Amino acid sequence: MLIAIDGPAASGKGTLARRLARHFNVPHLDTGLLYRATAAGLLDKGCRLDDVERAVGIARGLALVDFNEDRLRGREMGEAASVVAAIPEVREALVKAQRRFASRPEGAVLDGRDIGTVICPDAPVKIFVTASPETRAQRRALELAGRGEKVDYAAVLEDIRKRDARDSGRATAPLKAAADAVTLDTTLLDIDAAFAAALRIVAARAPA
Ligand code: CDP
């Protein structure tokens, strides 16, 4: 069971991916963490986010486990990740490890921006998770507040819009639904309803 999940920031794809992975008892890779960890590695070394050579070195050296999620999930690192993720050489450096993860015999769930289009174009199940920018900003503001970050809804909405534009507008692996992906709009769905809808998509795509 290989499931590819893509979508914009705070659309609910991470929560959905984790639940699907647990349900089907397969490993889950949040590929956003790879870009976040690359950005964090650059900032730790005092490098600029457009230092391609260093960024590629950091990306190549990443292990796909034991991320310091607490630090990586902050608001600042999401922004930095989206800058680093627009560098084609960085994306290229991360392709092999993601495909290896996806090729486990038991299957896997991967979530990101280009899983259905670039990393796993043959995945039998592809879900493109969306929600309105306002709903996503509310969710992200709640999440950040829960982490103890001081947040302002208007600033978070502005971040979301900026990130959507950067992720969708970049030349390499832009955020977009694969032609064979099913779109799941979670604007009006809570987590349980979104999970139930995702299970129906999986059942339709991979009956077994
Ligand atoms: O949780 P959220 O959607 O805000 O962020 P994320 O999934 O951790 O991704 C952070 C940034 O990494 C995104 O804005 C993208 O620019 C980039 N990313 C990407 O380009 N490709 C992926 N497969 C995953 C993330």
Short mmCIF file of N, CA and C and ligand atoms in Angstrom, two decimals, residues 8-10 13 31-32 35-36 78 81-82 85 91 112-115 140 163 167 170, ligand 1:
data_model
loop_
_atom_site.label_atom_id
_atom_site.label_comp_id
_atom_site.label_asym_id
_atom_site.label_seq_id
_atom_site.Cartn_x
_atom_site.Cartn_y
_atom_site.Cartn_z
N PRO A 8 -1.08 22.09 -0.01
CA PRO A 8 -0.44 23.30 0.49
C PRO A 8 -0.29 23.30 2.01
N ALA A 9 0.39 24.32 2.52
CA ALA A 9 0.68 24.44 3.95
C ALA A 9 -0.60 24.38 4.78
N ALA A 10 -0.54 23.60 5.84
CA ALA A 10 -1.63 23.52 6.83
C ALA A 10 -2.96 23.06 6.25
N LYS A 13 -2.68 17.69 5.55
CA LYS A 13 -2.11 16.49 4.92
C LYS A 13 -1.23 15.68 5.89
N THR A 31 7.82 14.59 4.21
CA THR A 31 8.97 15.05 3.43
C THR A 31 9.26 16.54 3.66
N GLY A 32 8.29 17.27 4.19
CA GLY A 32 8.55 18.67 4.53
C GLY A 32 9.68 18.79 5.54
N TYR A 35 13.13 19.30 3.99
CA TYR A 35 13.45 20.67 3.58
C TYR A 35 13.63 21.58 4.79
N ARG A 36 12.83 21.33 5.82
CA ARG A 36 12.99 22.10 7.05
C ARG A 36 14.36 21.81 7.68
N GLY A 78 9.39 26.99 8.53
CA GLY A 78 8.53 26.69 7.38
C GLY A 78 8.84 27.63 6.23
N ALA A 81 12.27 26.77 4.85
CA ALA A 81 12.20 25.52 4.09
C ALA A 81 11.69 25.79 2.69
N SER A 82 10.71 26.66 2.57
CA SER A 82 10.13 26.87 1.24
C SER A 82 11.11 27.62 0.32
N ALA A 85 13.60 24.81 -0.64
CA ALA A 85 12.93 23.81 -1.47
C ALA A 85 12.79 24.24 -2.93
N ARG A 91 16.44 19.66 -4.28
CA ARG A 91 15.37 18.68 -4.53
C ARG A 91 15.96 17.40 -5.09
N GLY A 112 3.83 15.58 1.07
CA GLY A 112 4.68 16.71 0.67
C GLY A 112 4.00 17.56 -0.37
N ARG A 113 4.81 17.97 -1.36
CA ARG A 113 4.29 18.84 -2.42
C ARG A 113 4.38 18.18 -3.79
N ASP A 114 5.31 17.24 -3.93
CA ASP A 114 5.61 16.66 -5.25
C ASP A 114 5.64 15.14 -5.20
N ILE A 115 4.95 14.56 -4.24
CA ILE A 115 5.03 13.10 -4.09
C ILE A 115 4.32 12.41 -5.26
N ARG A 140 -3.21 26.71 11.34
CA ARG A 140 -1.79 26.91 11.63
C ARG A 140 -1.59 27.80 12.85
N ARG A 163 3.60 31.55 0.92
CA ARG A 163 4.15 30.21 0.73
C ARG A 163 3.44 29.49 -0.41
N ASP A 167 5.50 28.14 -3.50
CA ASP A 167 5.50 26.69 -3.77
C ASP A 167 4.84 26.35 -5.11
N ARG A 170 7.23 27.98 -8.33
CA ARG A 170 8.62 27.65 -8.64
C ARG A 170 8.71 26.77 -9.89
O1 CDP B 1 3.32 21.79 7.30
P1 CDP B 1 3.52 22.66 6.11
O2 CDP B 1 2.70 22.26 4.96
O3 CDP B 1 3.43 24.12 6.44
O4 CDP B 1 5.03 22.57 5.70
P2 CDP B 1 5.88 21.32 5.22
O5 CDP B 1 5.05 20.29 4.58
O6 CDP B 1 6.76 20.92 6.35
O7 CDP B 1 6.78 22.00 4.09
C1 CDP B 1 7.59 23.13 4.32
C2 CDP B 1 8.06 23.65 2.95
O8 CDP B 1 8.89 22.65 2.35
C3 CDP B 1 6.94 23.88 1.94
O9 CDP B 1 6.43 25.20 1.95
C4 CDP B 1 7.60 23.56 0.60
O10 CDP B 1 8.22 24.68 0.05
C5 CDP B 1 8.67 22.57 0.96
N1 CDP B 1 8.35 21.19 0.55
C6 CDP B 1 8.56 20.84 -0.78
O11 CDP B 1 8.93 21.67 -1.59
N2 CDP B 1 8.39 19.57 -1.19
C7 CDP B 1 7.95 18.63 -0.34
N3 CDP B 1 7.79 17.38 -0.79
C8 CDP B 1 7.70 18.96 1.00
C9 CDP B 1 7.89 20.26 1.43
#
